[in-house]
Tab-separated table of C-alpha atoms and ligand atoms in Angstrom:
chain	number	residue	atom	x	y	z
A	1	MET	CA	88.169	206.043	-122.496
A	2	SER	CA	89.061	202.435	-123.168
A	3	GLU	CA	87.244	201.092	-126.190
A	4	HIS	CA	85.288	197.884	-125.982
A	5	PHE	CA	84.361	197.865	-129.657
A	6	PRO	CA	87.731	198.904	-131.138
A	7	ASN	CA	86.788	197.793	-134.647
A	8	VAL	CA	83.655	199.907	-134.802
A	9	THR	CA	83.614	203.653	-135.291
A	10	LYS	CA	80.538	205.825	-135.010
A	11	ILE	CA	77.968	204.487	-137.471
A	12	ALA	CA	77.323	207.090	-140.151
A	13	TYR	CA	74.695	207.568	-142.829
A	14	GLU	CA	76.330	206.672	-146.142
A	15	GLY	CA	73.232	206.267	-148.314
A	16	PRO	CA	71.737	203.310	-150.195
A	17	LYS	CA	74.741	202.818	-152.491
A	18	SER	CA	77.199	202.195	-149.666
A	19	ARG	CA	78.548	198.661	-149.303
A	20	ASN	CA	79.858	199.286	-145.813
A	21	PRO	CA	77.837	196.922	-143.609
A	22	LEU	CA	78.335	199.151	-140.591
A	23	SER	CA	76.771	202.234	-142.118
A	24	PHE	CA	73.213	203.408	-142.421
A	25	LYS	CA	71.779	203.126	-145.905
A	26	HIS	CA	68.465	204.741	-144.965
A	27	TYR	CA	68.570	206.086	-141.413
A	28	ASN	CA	69.702	209.653	-141.824
A	29	PRO	CA	68.898	211.237	-138.457
A	30	ASP	CA	68.700	214.811	-139.782
A	31	GLU	CA	66.652	214.062	-142.891
A	32	ILE	CA	63.267	215.727	-142.726
A	33	VAL	CA	60.214	213.543	-143.199
A	34	GLU	CA	56.775	215.116	-142.860
A	35	GLY	CA	58.321	218.196	-141.315
A	36	ARG	CA	60.394	216.469	-138.627
A	37	PRO	CA	63.858	214.920	-138.584
A	38	MET	CA	63.954	211.131	-138.733
A	39	ARG	CA	65.561	210.953	-135.316
A	40	GLU	CA	62.473	212.569	-133.789
A	41	HIS	CA	60.058	210.304	-135.622
A	42	LEU	CA	61.878	207.139	-134.682
A	43	ARG	CA	63.283	207.875	-131.223
A	44	PHE	CA	65.430	204.722	-131.324
A	45	SER	CA	66.256	203.045	-128.073
A	46	GLY	CA	68.636	200.220	-127.099
A	47	VAL	CA	67.753	197.773	-124.333
A	48	TYR	CA	70.102	196.865	-121.538
A	49	TRP	CA	68.750	193.374	-120.919
A	50	HIS	CA	69.379	191.726	-124.284
A	51	THR	CA	72.344	193.864	-125.292
A	52	MET	CA	74.355	193.598	-122.081
A	53	CYS	CA	72.926	190.578	-120.259
A	54	GLY	CA	72.072	188.267	-123.134
A	55	GLN	CA	74.765	185.630	-123.503
A	56	GLY	CA	72.996	183.278	-125.871
A	57	ALA	CA	71.671	180.775	-123.326
A	58	ASP	CA	68.422	179.025	-124.189
A	59	MET	CA	66.411	176.274	-122.512
A	60	PHE	CA	68.569	173.629	-124.176
A	61	GLY	CA	71.996	175.062	-123.573
A	62	GLY	CA	74.178	177.520	-121.731
A	63	PRO	CA	75.754	180.773	-122.849
A	64	THR	CA	77.600	180.904	-126.151
A	65	ALA	CA	78.687	184.552	-126.060
A	66	ILE	CA	80.549	185.497	-122.902
A	67	ARG	CA	81.656	189.021	-123.770
A	68	PRO	CA	85.274	190.066	-123.147
A	69	TRP	CA	84.123	192.591	-120.516
A	70	ASP	CA	82.097	189.868	-118.740
A	71	THR	CA	84.954	187.380	-118.473
A	72	GLY	CA	85.990	186.630	-114.892
A	73	ARG	CA	83.502	189.047	-113.374
A	74	SER	CA	80.335	188.512	-111.405
A	75	GLY	CA	77.881	190.339	-109.174
A	76	LEU	CA	78.256	194.052	-108.665
A	77	ASP	CA	81.715	193.997	-110.243
A	78	LEU	CA	80.208	192.676	-113.496
A	79	ALA	CA	77.343	195.160	-113.296
A	80	LYS	CA	79.810	198.044	-112.993
A	81	ALA	CA	81.900	196.813	-115.912
A	82	ARG	CA	78.903	196.713	-118.239
A	83	VAL	CA	77.789	200.340	-117.824
A	84	PRO	CA	80.500	202.087	-119.879
A	85	VAL	CA	80.363	199.327	-122.496
A	86	PHE	CA	76.641	199.862	-122.992
A	87	PHE	CA	77.039	203.603	-123.409
A	88	GLU	CA	79.954	203.192	-125.808
A	89	PHE	CA	77.680	200.892	-127.811
A	90	CYS	CA	74.726	203.311	-127.807
A	91	GLU	CA	76.952	206.251	-128.659
A	92	LYS	CA	78.588	204.517	-131.612
A	93	LEU	CA	75.213	203.360	-132.839
A	94	GLY	CA	73.658	206.777	-132.409
A	95	VAL	CA	70.547	205.747	-130.484
A	96	PRO	CA	69.246	208.679	-128.432
A	97	PHE	CA	67.492	206.492	-125.807
A	98	TYR	CA	67.818	203.323	-123.768
A	99	ALA	CA	65.657	201.186	-121.484
A	100	PHE	CA	66.425	198.868	-118.564
A	101	HIS	CA	65.018	196.670	-115.805
A	102	ASP	CA	66.314	197.314	-112.294
A	103	ARG	CA	67.818	193.830	-112.072
A	104	ASP	CA	69.568	193.886	-115.422
A	105	VAL	CA	71.657	196.870	-114.505
A	106	ALA	CA	72.341	195.707	-110.921
A	107	PRO	CA	72.187	192.211	-109.393
A	108	HIS	CA	69.714	190.819	-106.858
A	109	GLY	CA	71.079	191.295	-103.339
A	110	GLN	CA	70.460	189.023	-100.355
A	111	THR	CA	67.881	191.501	-99.054
A	112	LEU	CA	65.788	194.280	-100.543
A	113	ARG	CA	68.026	196.802	-98.806
A	114	GLU	CA	71.141	195.348	-100.392
A	115	SER	CA	69.492	195.229	-103.831
A	116	ASN	CA	68.512	198.886	-103.442
A	117	GLU	CA	72.058	199.875	-102.457
A	118	TRP	CA	73.554	198.079	-105.438
A	119	LEU	CA	70.994	199.669	-107.719
A	120	ASP	CA	71.884	203.121	-106.363
A	121	THR	CA	75.552	202.454	-107.093
A	122	ILE	CA	74.805	201.596	-110.706
A	123	VAL	CA	72.249	204.374	-111.151
A	124	ALA	CA	74.926	206.906	-110.240
A	125	MET	CA	77.087	205.445	-113.013
A	126	LEU	CA	74.180	205.481	-115.491
A	127	LYS	CA	73.512	209.100	-114.625
A	128	ALA	CA	77.121	210.088	-115.221
A	129	GLN	CA	77.085	208.277	-118.587
A	130	GLN	CA	73.794	209.947	-119.566
A	131	GLU	CA	75.339	213.318	-118.779
A	132	ARG	CA	78.515	212.509	-120.712
A	133	THR	CA	76.725	211.243	-123.829
A	134	GLY	CA	73.349	213.014	-123.828
A	135	ILE	CA	71.634	209.632	-124.192
A	136	LYS	CA	68.299	209.605	-122.356
A	137	LEU	CA	66.245	207.019	-120.573
A	138	LEU	CA	63.161	206.076	-122.616
A	139	TRP	CA	61.703	204.006	-119.798
A	140	GLY	CA	62.618	202.057	-116.746
A	141	THR	CA	60.955	198.937	-115.400
A	142	ALA	CA	61.226	196.440	-112.576
A	143	GLN	CA	62.103	192.830	-113.203
A	144	LEU	CA	59.393	190.941	-111.331
A	145	PHE	CA	59.810	187.541	-112.921
A	146	VAL	CA	63.311	186.035	-112.565
A	147	HIS	CA	63.557	185.658	-108.786
A	148	PRO	CA	61.876	182.488	-107.377
A	149	ARG	CA	59.777	184.643	-105.014
A	150	TYR	CA	57.776	185.684	-108.083
A	151	MET	CA	57.018	182.111	-109.153
A	152	HIS	CA	53.253	182.750	-108.796
A	153	GLY	CA	53.429	186.333	-110.050
A	154	ALA	CA	54.065	189.609	-108.226
A	155	ALA	CA	50.962	191.818	-108.143
A	156	THR	CA	48.831	188.718	-108.775
A	157	SER	CA	50.608	186.399	-106.357
A	158	PRO	CA	48.406	184.521	-103.882
A	159	ASN	CA	51.099	185.438	-101.326
A	160	ALA	CA	50.348	188.974	-100.027
A	161	GLU	CA	53.944	189.527	-98.933
A	162	VAL	CA	55.138	188.871	-102.463
A	163	PHE	CA	52.744	191.629	-103.597
A	164	ALA	CA	54.324	193.839	-100.923
A	165	PHE	CA	57.856	192.983	-102.043
A	166	GLY	CA	56.923	193.680	-105.659
A	167	ALA	CA	55.444	197.010	-104.621
A	168	ALA	CA	58.629	197.930	-102.781
A	169	GLN	CA	60.690	196.979	-105.815
A	170	VAL	CA	58.518	199.019	-108.199
A	171	LYS	CA	58.586	201.985	-105.801
A	172	LYS	CA	62.369	201.966	-106.015
A	173	ALA	CA	62.351	201.406	-109.791
A	174	ILE	CA	60.073	204.424	-110.288
A	175	GLU	CA	62.355	206.487	-108.039
A	176	VAL	CA	65.463	205.655	-110.045
A	177	THR	CA	63.618	206.172	-113.333
A	178	HIS	CA	62.649	209.603	-112.029
A	179	GLU	CA	66.204	210.286	-110.855
A	180	LEU	CA	67.461	209.479	-114.368
A	181	GLY	CA	64.879	211.715	-116.046
A	182	GLY	CA	63.095	208.731	-117.613
A	183	GLU	CA	60.385	209.654	-120.115
A	184	GLY	CA	58.299	206.646	-119.169
A	185	TYR	CA	57.869	203.604	-116.974
A	186	THR	CA	56.736	200.210	-118.293
A	187	PHE	CA	54.796	197.387	-116.722
A	188	TRP	CA	55.172	194.153	-118.601
A	189	GLY	CA	53.165	191.325	-117.034
A	190	GLY	CA	56.105	189.055	-116.157
A	191	ARG	CA	54.373	186.173	-114.406
A	192	GLU	CA	51.054	187.978	-113.910
A	193	GLY	CA	48.838	185.221	-115.266
A	194	TYR	CA	48.216	181.574	-114.500
A	195	SER	CA	49.385	178.063	-115.265
A	196	THR	CA	46.100	176.441	-114.281
A	197	LEU	CA	42.695	177.820	-113.366
A	198	TRP	CA	42.271	174.964	-110.848
A	199	ASN	CA	44.368	176.924	-108.360
A	200	THR	CA	43.530	180.482	-109.446
A	201	ASP	CA	41.057	183.096	-108.239
A	202	MET	CA	41.197	185.166	-111.401
A	203	LYS	CA	38.829	187.905	-110.269
A	204	ARG	CA	40.839	188.503	-107.120
A	205	GLU	CA	44.154	188.477	-108.990
A	206	LEU	CA	42.903	191.067	-111.492
A	207	GLU	CA	41.696	193.292	-108.667
A	208	HIS	CA	45.117	193.001	-107.041
A	209	LEU	CA	46.827	193.915	-110.285
A	210	ALA	CA	44.634	197.012	-110.574
A	211	ARG	CA	45.376	197.932	-106.955
A	212	PHE	CA	49.093	197.574	-107.637
A	213	LEU	CA	48.919	199.890	-110.659
A	214	HIS	CA	46.871	202.465	-108.729
A	215	LEU	CA	49.517	202.425	-105.988
A	216	ALA	CA	52.153	203.104	-108.663
A	217	VAL	CA	50.127	205.997	-110.095
A	218	ASP	CA	49.676	207.457	-106.586
A	219	TYR	CA	53.359	207.150	-105.775
A	220	ALA	CA	54.433	208.738	-109.063
A	221	LYS	CA	52.199	211.687	-108.248
A	222	GLU	CA	53.646	211.879	-104.737
A	223	ILE	CA	57.250	212.125	-105.926
A	224	GLY	CA	56.483	214.275	-108.982
A	225	PHE	CA	57.342	211.667	-111.602
A	226	LYS	CA	55.536	212.839	-114.733
A	227	GLY	CA	56.752	210.169	-117.152
A	228	GLN	CA	54.236	208.148	-119.135
A	229	PHE	CA	53.157	204.784	-117.687
A	230	TYR	CA	52.887	201.932	-120.174
A	231	ILE	CA	51.479	198.433	-120.129
A	232	GLU	CA	53.096	195.997	-122.520
A	233	PRO	CA	50.683	193.314	-123.753
A	234	LYS	CA	51.793	189.716	-124.202
A	235	PRO	CA	49.464	186.698	-124.293
A	236	LYS	CA	51.617	183.869	-122.948
A	237	GLU	CA	55.166	182.961	-121.939
A	238	PRO	CA	56.164	182.476	-119.238
A	239	THR	CA	52.619	181.731	-118.061
A	240	LYS	CA	50.017	179.884	-120.114
A	241	HIS	CA	47.788	182.934	-119.991
A	242	GLN	CA	49.084	186.409	-119.207
A	243	TYR	CA	46.418	188.826	-117.995
A	244	ASP	CA	47.737	191.646	-120.217
A	245	SER	CA	47.210	189.369	-123.187
A	246	ASP	CA	46.759	191.827	-126.049
A	247	ALA	CA	45.997	195.501	-126.677
A	248	ALA	CA	42.225	195.027	-126.459
A	249	ALA	CA	42.436	193.050	-123.197
A	250	CYS	CA	44.739	195.696	-121.681
A	251	LEU	CA	42.420	198.527	-122.692
A	252	ASN	CA	39.426	196.706	-121.244
A	253	PHE	CA	41.289	196.116	-117.973
A	254	LEU	CA	42.478	199.725	-117.771
A	255	ARG	CA	38.940	201.024	-118.398
A	256	GLU	CA	37.334	198.652	-115.904
A	257	PHE	CA	39.653	199.823	-113.154
A	258	ASP	CA	39.766	203.553	-113.991
A	259	LEU	CA	43.403	203.378	-115.052
A	260	LEU	CA	43.090	204.422	-118.691
A	261	PRO	CA	43.870	208.104	-118.044
A	262	HIS	CA	47.234	207.085	-116.585
A	263	PHE	CA	48.426	204.461	-119.041
A	264	LYS	CA	49.280	203.960	-122.674
A	265	LEU	CA	50.389	200.772	-124.368
A	266	ASN	CA	53.871	199.664	-125.277
A	267	LEU	CA	53.315	197.259	-128.159
A	268	GLU	CA	55.757	194.560	-129.176
A	269	THR	CA	55.620	192.812	-132.552
A	270	ASN	CA	56.487	189.337	-131.326
A	271	HIS	CA	53.870	189.634	-128.582
A	272	ALA	CA	51.279	190.631	-131.173
A	273	THR	CA	51.989	187.552	-133.276
A	274	LEU	CA	51.941	185.289	-130.189
A	275	ALA	CA	48.455	186.702	-129.560
A	276	GLY	CA	47.406	185.708	-133.077
A	277	HIS	CA	47.422	189.314	-134.264
A	278	SER	CA	49.572	191.384	-136.545
A	279	MET	CA	51.483	194.361	-135.160
A	280	GLN	CA	49.390	196.474	-137.549
A	281	HIS	CA	46.273	195.259	-135.730
A	282	GLU	CA	47.672	196.011	-132.273
A	283	ILE	CA	48.760	199.511	-133.324
A	284	GLU	CA	45.310	200.160	-134.762
A	285	VAL	CA	43.558	198.962	-131.588
A	286	ALA	CA	45.757	201.116	-129.345
A	287	GLY	CA	45.732	204.124	-131.667
A	288	ALA	CA	41.953	204.152	-132.006
A	289	ALA	CA	41.705	204.296	-128.206
A	290	GLY	CA	44.221	207.152	-127.978
A	291	ALA	CA	46.571	204.812	-126.125
A	292	LEU	CA	49.411	204.202	-128.583
A	293	GLY	CA	52.462	204.978	-126.476
A	294	SER	CA	55.620	203.204	-127.579
A	295	ILE	CA	56.768	200.124	-129.444
A	296	ASP	CA	59.158	197.317	-128.622
A	297	ALA	CA	60.615	196.734	-132.049
A	298	ASN	CA	61.362	193.140	-132.898
A	299	THR	CA	59.869	190.262	-134.816
A	300	GLY	CA	59.099	186.617	-134.196
A	301	ASP	CA	59.711	183.642	-136.399
A	302	LEU	CA	56.263	182.545	-137.500
A	303	LEU	CA	57.482	178.956	-137.772
A	304	LEU	CA	58.417	178.959	-134.079
A	305	GLY	CA	55.771	179.344	-131.410
A	306	TRP	CA	57.680	181.441	-128.929
A	307	ASP	CA	59.039	184.886	-128.240
A	308	THR	CA	62.228	184.779	-130.292
A	309	ASP	CA	62.763	188.566	-130.119
A	310	GLN	CA	64.550	188.800	-133.457
A	311	PHE	CA	65.637	192.081	-134.953
A	312	PRO	CA	63.075	193.582	-137.346
A	313	THR	CA	64.238	193.416	-140.958
A	314	ASP	CA	60.941	193.064	-142.824
A	315	ILE	CA	60.196	196.298	-144.674
A	316	TYR	CA	56.526	195.356	-145.012
A	317	LEU	CA	56.293	195.138	-141.214
A	318	THR	CA	58.134	198.391	-140.545
A	319	THR	CA	56.001	200.160	-143.171
A	320	GLN	CA	52.850	198.988	-141.390
A	321	CYS	CA	54.254	200.123	-138.026
A	322	MET	CA	55.179	203.568	-139.306
A	323	LEU	CA	51.905	204.039	-141.193
A	324	GLY	CA	50.048	203.367	-137.939
A	325	ILE	CA	52.351	205.557	-135.878
A	326	LEU	CA	52.101	208.485	-138.322
A	327	LYS	CA	48.335	208.057	-138.562
A	328	TYR	CA	47.997	208.434	-134.799
A	329	GLY	CA	50.188	211.505	-134.550
A	330	GLY	CA	53.652	209.994	-134.097
A	331	LEU	CA	55.605	208.972	-131.039
A	332	THR	CA	55.692	211.573	-128.278
A	333	THR	CA	57.048	210.104	-125.038
A	334	GLY	CA	57.577	206.691	-126.614
A	335	GLY	CA	60.147	205.329	-129.008
A	336	VAL	CA	61.190	202.488	-131.263
A	337	ASN	CA	62.790	200.366	-128.577
A	338	PHE	CA	64.835	197.380	-129.772
A	339	ASP	CA	63.617	194.653	-127.463
A	340	SER	CA	65.512	192.287	-129.724
A	341	LYS	CA	68.395	189.906	-129.286
A	342	VAL	CA	71.023	188.494	-131.575
A	343	ARG	CA	70.788	184.789	-132.315
A	344	ARG	CA	72.586	182.298	-130.108
A	345	GLU	CA	74.991	181.616	-132.961
A	346	SER	CA	75.853	185.310	-133.476
A	347	ILE	CA	78.606	185.368	-130.929
A	348	ASP	CA	80.741	188.418	-131.765
A	349	PRO	CA	80.235	191.800	-130.097
A	350	GLU	CA	80.180	193.214	-133.629
A	351	ASP	CA	76.970	191.246	-134.301
A	352	LEU	CA	75.213	193.595	-131.867
A	353	PHE	CA	75.974	196.429	-134.298
A	354	HIS	CA	74.928	194.537	-137.423
A	355	ALA	CA	71.636	193.695	-135.733
A	356	HIS	CA	70.788	197.227	-134.615
A	357	VAL	CA	71.993	198.911	-137.807
A	358	GLY	CA	69.703	196.598	-139.792
A	359	GLY	CA	66.757	197.287	-137.499
A	360	MET	CA	67.272	201.041	-137.647
A	361	ASP	CA	67.560	201.007	-141.418
A	362	ALA	CA	64.460	198.813	-141.717
A	363	PHE	CA	62.489	201.330	-139.634
A	364	ALA	CA	63.907	204.301	-141.535
A	365	ARG	CA	62.746	202.699	-144.779
A	366	GLY	CA	59.382	201.961	-143.210
A	367	LEU	CA	59.099	205.617	-142.238
A	368	LYS	CA	60.010	206.892	-145.711
A	369	ILE	CA	57.672	204.429	-147.427
A	370	ALA	CA	54.803	205.198	-145.044
A	371	SER	CA	55.281	208.890	-145.599
A	372	ALA	CA	55.299	208.400	-149.408
A	373	ILE	CA	52.080	206.357	-149.202
A	374	ARG	CA	50.482	209.150	-147.184
A	375	ALA	CA	51.677	211.846	-149.590
A	376	ASP	CA	50.345	209.843	-152.541
A	377	GLY	CA	46.933	209.789	-150.867
A	378	ARG	CA	45.381	206.955	-152.883
A	379	LEU	CA	45.228	204.542	-149.927
A	380	ASP	CA	43.641	207.072	-147.633
A	381	GLY	CA	41.352	208.276	-150.407
A	382	PHE	CA	40.173	204.718	-151.031
A	383	VAL	CA	39.318	204.150	-147.387
A	384	LYS	CA	37.477	207.487	-147.182
A	385	GLN	CA	35.518	206.669	-150.337
A	386	ARG	CA	34.615	203.250	-148.953
A	387	TYR	CA	32.711	204.981	-146.149
A	388	ALA	CA	31.202	207.711	-148.312
A	389	SER	CA	27.657	206.525	-147.560
A	390	TRP	CA	28.152	207.778	-144.000
A	391	GLU	CA	28.872	211.346	-145.085
A	392	SER	CA	25.269	212.263	-145.933
A	393	GLY	CA	21.745	210.871	-145.930
A	394	VAL	CA	20.886	208.000	-143.657
A	395	GLY	CA	24.546	207.320	-142.767
A	396	ALA	CA	25.111	210.828	-141.450
A	397	ARG	CA	21.794	210.676	-139.580
A	398	ILE	CA	22.735	207.347	-137.890
A	399	GLU	CA	26.116	208.722	-136.837
A	400	ALA	CA	24.403	211.807	-135.431
A	401	GLY	CA	22.079	209.616	-133.358
A	402	LYS	CA	19.039	210.811	-135.254
A	403	GLU	CA	17.721	207.432	-136.394
A	404	SER	CA	16.037	204.553	-134.566
A	405	PHE	CA	15.220	200.928	-135.380
A	406	ARG	CA	11.687	202.116	-136.262
A	407	SER	CA	12.834	204.874	-138.636
A	408	LEU	CA	15.392	202.570	-140.267
A	409	GLU	CA	12.752	199.895	-140.742
A	410	THR	CA	10.452	202.456	-142.368
A	411	LEU	CA	13.241	203.504	-144.730
A	412	MET	CA	14.107	199.966	-145.752
A	413	LEU	CA	10.462	198.903	-146.143
A	414	GLU	CA	10.126	201.791	-148.510
A	415	LYS	CA	13.357	200.998	-150.434
A	416	GLY	CA	12.934	197.236	-150.394
A	417	GLU	CA	16.726	196.626	-150.627
A	418	ALA	CA	19.954	198.334	-149.576
A	419	ALA	CA	22.120	200.124	-152.151
A	420	ALA	CA	24.551	197.881	-154.048
A	421	ASN	CA	27.942	197.152	-152.417
A	422	SER	CA	31.207	198.101	-154.041
A	423	SER	CA	34.386	196.030	-154.153
A	424	GLY	CA	36.777	195.964	-151.174
A	425	ARG	CA	39.647	195.861	-153.712
A	426	GLN	CA	42.041	194.101	-151.349
A	427	GLU	CA	44.342	192.911	-154.133
A	428	PHE	CA	44.407	196.344	-155.751
A	429	LEU	CA	45.425	197.845	-152.400
A	430	GLU	CA	48.087	195.190	-151.745
A	431	ASN	CA	49.559	196.007	-155.157
A	432	LEU	CA	49.344	199.716	-154.387
A	433	ILE	CA	51.394	199.233	-151.186
A	434	ASN	CA	53.970	197.223	-153.151
A	435	GLU	CA	54.395	200.123	-155.577
A	436	PHE	CA	56.071	201.932	-152.682
A	437	ILE	CA	58.025	199.030	-151.196
B	501	XUL	C1	59.263	190.230	-122.336
B	501	XUL	C2	59.481	191.629	-122.692
B	501	XUL	C3	60.118	192.449	-121.654
B	501	XUL	C4	59.541	193.815	-121.521
B	501	XUL	C5	60.074	194.578	-120.347
B	501	XUL	O1	58.745	189.455	-123.347
B	501	XUL	O2	59.190	192.059	-123.791
B	501	XUL	O3	61.475	192.501	-121.896
B	501	XUL	O4	59.769	194.572	-122.657
B	501	XUL	O5	59.905	193.897	-119.157
B	502	CO	CO1	59.279	194.004	-124.581
């Protein structure tokens, strides 16, 4: 096998004292945390789109990082060249999963038929690489936002034939995800939203989106695809308002249209912050609804107002993520999927390794810290104690549905005033978390 990253050998765990930048200081795949190996807790995944297709272009300038394997190639020829490079990358990094959009692995053809044929060609290569390496598909998805036909959206387009084309594309994307043994399938909103309400029938568009997702659920059942469906919330970009704006909006939409039994959420940190939330908040909202599925691991720059998709390096953030994930029973079908890209100025192939190694180590530390906080028990104990008034007396009776406005009025008329409040101790708890970080 020809090597595309000749200067990088398989990344190994060397422990916190190592000064080798291309080693793991904290991610030790076999280390047991809360009874399971780290690799099973974290289920790391590399993404095809940023890793293989990202060349550093932004809205002010063209590509800065044309990879050696990209040079002089285009179309299907380029698509073919990228497959073994991606798997060499994932293998050396030691990520057990990957994710892709149909049109990042294979190019758009002139017709749907041609696109499908090209996709089949590449899928055969992906399958062979999966078999060779044992790397699995975390989820597949369809890219319904780059092609001009999707300028007004796909499932929410005012043009019914665009809806039909999108449906055909998703049908094929689910088929290839199934063919590759994918553990899930993601719907990110793409251009499902609006630029102006002056031209938009929002109610109709939302109904169309729900119809589209029901058709996907039906088709998955028909072909026996049992992978988990995910919706990935994001509030804006590229549209001014994306319908799947945050976890709460997605859950409301899924409930309204009887889709909740079929979907979980794939939460992304940078999308959470664009929505004015923390990732901790989004995980809590999804987890409480039993819909925490997977995470797209990245981070935004809070001084920039867009989706910068930077690699996660903030231990505070990864601790919050892993505390939430552990609290809600861990990742099952989902994973920690690096929907992250190197900066435009990080132009060497080796930078892809530095970026992922840092992200994996940051999550491994987050996992270990979260687990230590849980074992310590003071945080959990504090929260339990804060709600102690609900364990007996009037609290327990309210929770059991045994009180009414009348009975509560009687009680309070008798008492004259509620029991004294106790401190929320926010600063104490922030200090407690820092004991572990
Ligand atoms: C876009 C985004 C997507 C989805 C998959 O912001 O996060 O890459 O993860 O379509
Ligand atoms: Co994403």
